[in-house]
Short mmCIF file of N, CA, C and O in Angstrom, two decimals:
data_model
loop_
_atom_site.label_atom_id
_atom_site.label_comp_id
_atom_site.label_asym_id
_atom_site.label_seq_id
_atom_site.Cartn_x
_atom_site.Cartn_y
_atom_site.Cartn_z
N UNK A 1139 -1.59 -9.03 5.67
CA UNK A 1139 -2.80 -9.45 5.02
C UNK A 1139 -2.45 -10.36 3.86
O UNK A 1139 -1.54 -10.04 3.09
N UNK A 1140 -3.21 -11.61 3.71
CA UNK A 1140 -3.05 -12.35 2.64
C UNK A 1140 -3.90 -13.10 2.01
O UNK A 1140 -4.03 -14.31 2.21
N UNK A 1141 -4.85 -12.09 0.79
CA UNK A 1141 -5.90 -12.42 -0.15
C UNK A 1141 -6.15 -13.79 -0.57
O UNK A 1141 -7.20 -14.26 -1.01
N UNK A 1142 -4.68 -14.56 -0.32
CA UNK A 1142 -4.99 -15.70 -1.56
C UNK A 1142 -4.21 -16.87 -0.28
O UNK A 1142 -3.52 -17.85 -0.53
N UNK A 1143 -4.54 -16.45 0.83
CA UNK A 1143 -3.88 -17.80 1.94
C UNK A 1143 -5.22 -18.53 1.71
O UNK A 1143 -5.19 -18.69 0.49
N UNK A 1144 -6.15 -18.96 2.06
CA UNK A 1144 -6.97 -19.87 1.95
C UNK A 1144 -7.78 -20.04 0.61
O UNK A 1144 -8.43 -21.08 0.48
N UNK A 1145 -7.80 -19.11 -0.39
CA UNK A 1145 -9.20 -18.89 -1.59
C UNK A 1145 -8.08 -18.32 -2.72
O UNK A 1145 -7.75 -17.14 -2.68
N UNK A 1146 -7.53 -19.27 -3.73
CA UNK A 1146 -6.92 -18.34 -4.59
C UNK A 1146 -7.75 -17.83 -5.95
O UNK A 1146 -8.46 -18.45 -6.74
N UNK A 1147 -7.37 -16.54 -5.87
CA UNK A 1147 -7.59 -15.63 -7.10
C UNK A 1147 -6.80 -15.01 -7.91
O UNK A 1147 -5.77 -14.46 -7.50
N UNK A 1148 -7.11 -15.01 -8.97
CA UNK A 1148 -5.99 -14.01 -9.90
C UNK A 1148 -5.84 -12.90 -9.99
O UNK A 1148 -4.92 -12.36 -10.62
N UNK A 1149 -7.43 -11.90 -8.87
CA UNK A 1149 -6.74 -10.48 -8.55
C UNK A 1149 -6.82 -10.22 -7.28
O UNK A 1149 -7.79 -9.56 -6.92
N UNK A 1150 -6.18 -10.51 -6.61
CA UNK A 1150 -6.24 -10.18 -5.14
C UNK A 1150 -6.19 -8.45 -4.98
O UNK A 1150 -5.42 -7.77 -5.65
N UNK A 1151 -6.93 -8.02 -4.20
CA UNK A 1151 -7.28 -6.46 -3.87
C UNK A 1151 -7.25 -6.95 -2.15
O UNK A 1151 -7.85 -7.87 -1.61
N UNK A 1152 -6.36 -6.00 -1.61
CA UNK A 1152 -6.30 -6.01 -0.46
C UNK A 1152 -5.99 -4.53 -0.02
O UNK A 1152 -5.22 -3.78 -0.62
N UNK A 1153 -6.88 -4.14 1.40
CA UNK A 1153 -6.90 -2.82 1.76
C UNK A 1153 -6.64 -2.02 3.42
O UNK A 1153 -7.37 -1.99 4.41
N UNK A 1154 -6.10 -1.79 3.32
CA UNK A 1154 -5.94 -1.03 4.96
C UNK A 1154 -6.23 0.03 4.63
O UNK A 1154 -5.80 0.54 3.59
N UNK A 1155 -7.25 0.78 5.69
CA UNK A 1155 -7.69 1.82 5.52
C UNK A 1155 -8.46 2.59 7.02
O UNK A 1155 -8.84 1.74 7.82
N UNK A 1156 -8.63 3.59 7.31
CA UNK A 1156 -9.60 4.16 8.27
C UNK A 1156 -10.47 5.26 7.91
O UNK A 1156 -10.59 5.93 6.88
N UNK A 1157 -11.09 5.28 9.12
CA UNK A 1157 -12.38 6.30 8.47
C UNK A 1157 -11.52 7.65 8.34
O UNK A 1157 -10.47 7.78 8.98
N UNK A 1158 -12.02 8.65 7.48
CA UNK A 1158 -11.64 10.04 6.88
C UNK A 1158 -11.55 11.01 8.24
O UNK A 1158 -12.41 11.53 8.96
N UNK A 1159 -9.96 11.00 8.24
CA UNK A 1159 -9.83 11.74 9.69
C UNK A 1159 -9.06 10.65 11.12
O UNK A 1159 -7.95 10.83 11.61
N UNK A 1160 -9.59 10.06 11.32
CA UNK A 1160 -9.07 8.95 12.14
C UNK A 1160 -7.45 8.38 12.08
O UNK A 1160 -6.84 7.88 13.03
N UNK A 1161 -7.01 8.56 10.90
CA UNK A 1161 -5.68 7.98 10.88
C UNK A 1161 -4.86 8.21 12.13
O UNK A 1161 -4.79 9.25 12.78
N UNK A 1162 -4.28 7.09 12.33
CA UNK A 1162 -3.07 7.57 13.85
C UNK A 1162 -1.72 8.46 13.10
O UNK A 1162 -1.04 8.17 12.12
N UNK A 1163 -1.69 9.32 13.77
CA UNK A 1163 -0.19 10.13 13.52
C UNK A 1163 1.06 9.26 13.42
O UNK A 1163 1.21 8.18 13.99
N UNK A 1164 1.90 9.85 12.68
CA UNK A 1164 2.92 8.95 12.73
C UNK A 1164 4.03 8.41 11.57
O UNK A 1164 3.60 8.64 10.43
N UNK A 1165 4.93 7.96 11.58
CA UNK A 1165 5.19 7.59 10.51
C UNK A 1165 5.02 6.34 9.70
O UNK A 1165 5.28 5.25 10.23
N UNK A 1166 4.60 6.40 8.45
CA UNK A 1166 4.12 4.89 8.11
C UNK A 1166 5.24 4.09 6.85
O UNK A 1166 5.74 4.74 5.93
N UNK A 1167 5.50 2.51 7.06
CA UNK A 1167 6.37 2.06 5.56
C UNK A 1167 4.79 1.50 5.13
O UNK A 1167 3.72 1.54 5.74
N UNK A 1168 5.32 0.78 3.38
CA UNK A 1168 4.09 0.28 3.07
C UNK A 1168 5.42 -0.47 2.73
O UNK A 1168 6.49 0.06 2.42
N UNK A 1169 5.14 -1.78 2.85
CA UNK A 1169 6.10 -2.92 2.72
C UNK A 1169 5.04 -3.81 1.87
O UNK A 1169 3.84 -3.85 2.13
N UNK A 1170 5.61 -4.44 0.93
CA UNK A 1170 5.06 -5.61 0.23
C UNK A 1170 5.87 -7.16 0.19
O UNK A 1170 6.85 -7.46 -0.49
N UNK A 1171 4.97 -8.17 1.33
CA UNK A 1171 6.05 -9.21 0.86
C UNK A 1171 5.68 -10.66 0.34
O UNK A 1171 5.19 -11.60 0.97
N UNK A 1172 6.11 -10.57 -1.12
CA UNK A 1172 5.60 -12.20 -1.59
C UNK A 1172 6.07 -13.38 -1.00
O UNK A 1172 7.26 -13.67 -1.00
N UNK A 1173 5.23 -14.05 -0.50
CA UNK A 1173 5.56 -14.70 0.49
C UNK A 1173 5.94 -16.03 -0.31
O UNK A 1173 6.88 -16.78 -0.06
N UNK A 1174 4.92 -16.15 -1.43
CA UNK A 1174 5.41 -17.84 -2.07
C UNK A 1174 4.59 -17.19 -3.68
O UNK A 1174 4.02 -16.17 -4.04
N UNK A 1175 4.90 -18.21 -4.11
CA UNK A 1175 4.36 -18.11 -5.58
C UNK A 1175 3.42 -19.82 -5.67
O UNK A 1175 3.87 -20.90 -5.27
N UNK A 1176 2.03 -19.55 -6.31
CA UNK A 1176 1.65 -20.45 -6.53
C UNK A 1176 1.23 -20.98 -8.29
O UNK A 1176 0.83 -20.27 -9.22
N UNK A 1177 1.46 -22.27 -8.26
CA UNK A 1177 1.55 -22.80 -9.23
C UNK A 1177 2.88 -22.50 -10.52
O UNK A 1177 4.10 -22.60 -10.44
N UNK A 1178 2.33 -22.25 -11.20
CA UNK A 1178 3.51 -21.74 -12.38
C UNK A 1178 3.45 -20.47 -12.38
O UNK A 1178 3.54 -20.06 -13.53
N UNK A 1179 3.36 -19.87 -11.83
CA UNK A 1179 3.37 -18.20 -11.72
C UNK A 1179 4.63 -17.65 -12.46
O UNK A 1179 5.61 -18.38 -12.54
N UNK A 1180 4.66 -16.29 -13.07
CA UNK A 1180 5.83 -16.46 -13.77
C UNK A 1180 6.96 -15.19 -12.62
O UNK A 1180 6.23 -14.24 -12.36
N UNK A 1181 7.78 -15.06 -12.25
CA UNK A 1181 8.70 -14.44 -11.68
C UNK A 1181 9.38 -13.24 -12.22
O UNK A 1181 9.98 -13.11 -13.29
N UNK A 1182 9.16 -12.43 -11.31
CA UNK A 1182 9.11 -11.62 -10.86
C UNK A 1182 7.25 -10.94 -11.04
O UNK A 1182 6.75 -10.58 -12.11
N UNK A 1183 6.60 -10.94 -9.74
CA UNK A 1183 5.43 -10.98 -10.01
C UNK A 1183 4.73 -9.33 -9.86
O UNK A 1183 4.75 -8.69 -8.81
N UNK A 1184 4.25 -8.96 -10.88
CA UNK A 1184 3.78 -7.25 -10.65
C UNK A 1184 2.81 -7.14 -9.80
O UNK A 1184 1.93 -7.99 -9.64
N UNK A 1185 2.93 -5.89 -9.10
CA UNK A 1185 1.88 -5.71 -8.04
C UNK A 1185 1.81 -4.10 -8.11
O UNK A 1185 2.76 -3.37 -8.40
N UNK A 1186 0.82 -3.79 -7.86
CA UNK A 1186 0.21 -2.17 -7.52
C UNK A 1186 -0.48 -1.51 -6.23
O UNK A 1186 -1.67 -1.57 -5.94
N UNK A 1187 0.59 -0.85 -5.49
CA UNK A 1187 -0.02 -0.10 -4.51
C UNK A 1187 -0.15 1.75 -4.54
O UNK A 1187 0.58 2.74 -4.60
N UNK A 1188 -1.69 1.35 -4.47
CA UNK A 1188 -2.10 2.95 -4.40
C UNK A 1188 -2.34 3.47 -2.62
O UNK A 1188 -2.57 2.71 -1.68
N UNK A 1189 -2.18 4.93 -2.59
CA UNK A 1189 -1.62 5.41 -1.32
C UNK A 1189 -2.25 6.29 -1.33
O UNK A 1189 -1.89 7.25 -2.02
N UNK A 1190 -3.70 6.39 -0.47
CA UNK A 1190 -4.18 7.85 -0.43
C UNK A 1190 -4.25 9.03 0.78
O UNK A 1190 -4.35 8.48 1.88
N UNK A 1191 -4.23 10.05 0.85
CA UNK A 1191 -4.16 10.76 1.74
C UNK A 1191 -5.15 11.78 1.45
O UNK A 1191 -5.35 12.43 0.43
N UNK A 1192 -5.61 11.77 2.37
CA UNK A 1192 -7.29 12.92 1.57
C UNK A 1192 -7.21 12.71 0.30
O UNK A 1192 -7.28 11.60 -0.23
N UNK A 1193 -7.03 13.99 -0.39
CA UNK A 1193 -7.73 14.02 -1.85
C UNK A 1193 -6.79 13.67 -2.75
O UNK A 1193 -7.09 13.58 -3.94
N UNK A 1194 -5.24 13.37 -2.20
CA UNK A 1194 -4.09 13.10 -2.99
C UNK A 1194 -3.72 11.08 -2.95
O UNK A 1194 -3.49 10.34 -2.00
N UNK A 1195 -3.82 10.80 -4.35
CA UNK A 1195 -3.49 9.79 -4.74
C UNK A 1195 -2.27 9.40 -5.22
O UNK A 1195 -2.21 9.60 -6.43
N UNK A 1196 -0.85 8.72 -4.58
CA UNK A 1196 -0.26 8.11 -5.34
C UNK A 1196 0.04 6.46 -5.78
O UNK A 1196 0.04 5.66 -4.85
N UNK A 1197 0.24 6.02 -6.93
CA UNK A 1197 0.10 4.56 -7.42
C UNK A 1197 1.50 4.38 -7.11
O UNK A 1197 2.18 5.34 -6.75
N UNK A 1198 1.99 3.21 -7.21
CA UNK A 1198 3.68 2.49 -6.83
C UNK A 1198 3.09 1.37 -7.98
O UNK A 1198 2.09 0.70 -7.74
N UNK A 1199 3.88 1.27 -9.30
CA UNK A 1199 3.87 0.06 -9.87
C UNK A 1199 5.13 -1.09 -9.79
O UNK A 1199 5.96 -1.12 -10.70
N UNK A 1200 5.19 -1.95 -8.77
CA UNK A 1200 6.65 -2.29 -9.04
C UNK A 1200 6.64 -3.81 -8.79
O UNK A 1200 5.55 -4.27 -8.49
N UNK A 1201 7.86 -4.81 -8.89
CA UNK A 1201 7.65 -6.14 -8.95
C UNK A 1201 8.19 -6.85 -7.92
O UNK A 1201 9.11 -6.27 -7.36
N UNK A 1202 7.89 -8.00 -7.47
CA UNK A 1202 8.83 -8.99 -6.10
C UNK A 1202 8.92 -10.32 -6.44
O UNK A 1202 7.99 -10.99 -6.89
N UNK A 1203 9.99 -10.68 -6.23
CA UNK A 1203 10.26 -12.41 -6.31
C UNK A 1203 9.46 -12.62 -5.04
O UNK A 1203 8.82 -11.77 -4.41
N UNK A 1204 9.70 -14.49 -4.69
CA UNK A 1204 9.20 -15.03 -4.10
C UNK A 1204 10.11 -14.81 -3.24
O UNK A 1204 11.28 -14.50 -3.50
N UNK A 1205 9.39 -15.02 -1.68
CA UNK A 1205 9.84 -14.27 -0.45
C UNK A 1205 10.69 -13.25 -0.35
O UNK A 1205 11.61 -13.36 0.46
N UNK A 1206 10.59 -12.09 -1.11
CA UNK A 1206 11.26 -11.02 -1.43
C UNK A 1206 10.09 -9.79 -0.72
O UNK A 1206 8.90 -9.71 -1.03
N UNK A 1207 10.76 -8.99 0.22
CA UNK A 1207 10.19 -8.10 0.43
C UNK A 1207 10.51 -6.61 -0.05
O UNK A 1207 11.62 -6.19 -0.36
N UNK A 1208 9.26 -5.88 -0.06
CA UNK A 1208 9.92 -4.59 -0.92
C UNK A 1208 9.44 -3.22 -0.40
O UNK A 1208 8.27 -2.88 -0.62
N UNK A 1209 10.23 -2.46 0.23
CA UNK A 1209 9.42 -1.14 0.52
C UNK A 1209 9.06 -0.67 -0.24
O UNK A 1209 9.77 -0.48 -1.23
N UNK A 1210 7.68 -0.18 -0.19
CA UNK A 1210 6.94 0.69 -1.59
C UNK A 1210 7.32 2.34 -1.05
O UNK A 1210 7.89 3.18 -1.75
N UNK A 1211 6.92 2.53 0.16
CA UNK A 1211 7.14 3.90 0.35
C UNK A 1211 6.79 4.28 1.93
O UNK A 1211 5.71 3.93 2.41
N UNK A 1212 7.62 4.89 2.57
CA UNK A 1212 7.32 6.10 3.49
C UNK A 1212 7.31 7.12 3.69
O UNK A 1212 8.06 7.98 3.24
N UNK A 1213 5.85 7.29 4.89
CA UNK A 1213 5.29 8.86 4.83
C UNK A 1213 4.60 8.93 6.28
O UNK A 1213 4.30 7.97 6.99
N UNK A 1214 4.40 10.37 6.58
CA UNK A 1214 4.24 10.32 7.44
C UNK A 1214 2.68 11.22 7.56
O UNK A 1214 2.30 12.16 6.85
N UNK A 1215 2.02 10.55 8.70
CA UNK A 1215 0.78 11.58 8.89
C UNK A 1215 0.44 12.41 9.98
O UNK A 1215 -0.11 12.01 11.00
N UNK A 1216 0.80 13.68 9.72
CA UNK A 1216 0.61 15.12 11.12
C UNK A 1216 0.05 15.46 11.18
O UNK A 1216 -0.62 15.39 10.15
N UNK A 1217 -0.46 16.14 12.08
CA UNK A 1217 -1.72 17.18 12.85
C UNK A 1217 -2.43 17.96 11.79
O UNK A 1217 -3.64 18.16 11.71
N UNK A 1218 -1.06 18.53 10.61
CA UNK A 1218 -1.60 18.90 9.83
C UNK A 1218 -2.37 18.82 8.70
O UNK A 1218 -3.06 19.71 8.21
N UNK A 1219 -2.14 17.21 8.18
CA UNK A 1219 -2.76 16.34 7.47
C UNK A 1219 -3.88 16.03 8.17
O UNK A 1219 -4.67 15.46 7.41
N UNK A 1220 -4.19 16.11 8.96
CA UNK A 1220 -5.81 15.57 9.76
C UNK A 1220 -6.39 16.83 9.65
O UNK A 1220 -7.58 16.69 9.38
N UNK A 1221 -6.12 17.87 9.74
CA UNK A 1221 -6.99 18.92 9.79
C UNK A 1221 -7.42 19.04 8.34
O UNK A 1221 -8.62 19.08 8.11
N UNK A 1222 -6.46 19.10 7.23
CA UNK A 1222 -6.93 19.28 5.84
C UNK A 1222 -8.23 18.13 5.31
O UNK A 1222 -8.81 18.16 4.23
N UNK A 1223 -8.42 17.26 6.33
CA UNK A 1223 -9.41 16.34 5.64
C UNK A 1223 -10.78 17.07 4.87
O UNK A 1223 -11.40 18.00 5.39
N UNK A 1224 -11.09 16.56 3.74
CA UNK A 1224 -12.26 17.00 3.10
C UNK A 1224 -11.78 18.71 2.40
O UNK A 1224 -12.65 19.36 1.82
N UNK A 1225 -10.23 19.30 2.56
CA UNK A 1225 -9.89 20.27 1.84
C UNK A 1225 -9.67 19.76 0.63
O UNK A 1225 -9.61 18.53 0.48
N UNK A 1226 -9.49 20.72 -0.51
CA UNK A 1226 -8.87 20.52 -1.63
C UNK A 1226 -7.42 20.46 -1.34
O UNK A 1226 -6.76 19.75 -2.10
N UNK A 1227 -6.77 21.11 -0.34
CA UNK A 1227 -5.32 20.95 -0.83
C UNK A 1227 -4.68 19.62 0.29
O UNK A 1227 -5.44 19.00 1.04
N UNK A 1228 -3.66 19.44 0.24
CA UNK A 1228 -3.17 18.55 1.11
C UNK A 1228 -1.39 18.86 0.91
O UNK A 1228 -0.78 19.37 -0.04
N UNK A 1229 -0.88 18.27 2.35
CA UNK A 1229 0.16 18.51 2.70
C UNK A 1229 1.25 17.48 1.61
O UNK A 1229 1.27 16.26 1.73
N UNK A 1230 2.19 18.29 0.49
CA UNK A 1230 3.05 17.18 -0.23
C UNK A 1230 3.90 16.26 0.93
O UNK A 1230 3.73 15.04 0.89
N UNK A 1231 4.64 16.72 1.76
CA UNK A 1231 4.86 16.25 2.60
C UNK A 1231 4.79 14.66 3.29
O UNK A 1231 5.63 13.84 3.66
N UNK A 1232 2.90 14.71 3.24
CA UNK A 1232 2.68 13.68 3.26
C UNK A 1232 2.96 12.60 2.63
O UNK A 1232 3.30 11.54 3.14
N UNK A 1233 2.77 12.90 1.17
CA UNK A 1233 3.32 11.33 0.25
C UNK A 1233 4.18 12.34 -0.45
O UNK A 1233 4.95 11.99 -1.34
#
């Protein structure tokens, strides 16, 4: 996905997501990759990915050069994580 290929902005919000429950099983990376830098941008550029799993939120604050890719994190989602949807607790496991 890339917020700022045709329309640039200075906060790009970009989202993958499915409906509550639906997620495919499996294991997932969250990869981030700056593909170019535009204009005078200054280097090493900060970016924030938040990661939710039912009711559990984690943030990744971290930075990427230009065409630098960066794993933010992997996790995986099981049978058991689909059933907890809409519980209070959730599997650590997951993130």
């Amino acid at each position: 996905m890339d917020m700022n290929v045709a329309v640039f902005t200075n906060k790009p919000v970009e989202h993958i997501l499915w409906l509550e429950g639906d997620a495919p099983l499996g294991q997932y990376q969250v990869i981030v990759e700056h593909f170019a830098t535009r204009h005078n941008n200054p280097l090493p550029t900060d970016f924030v990915v938040a990661i939710k799993i039912n009711d559990k939120i984690r943030e990744f604050k971290l930075k990427a050069h230009e065409k630098e890719q960066v794993l933010v994190h992997t996790f995986e989602i099981t049978e058991k994580d689909l059933e907890s949807v809409g519980s209070e607790s959730t599997s650590d496991d997951a993130l």
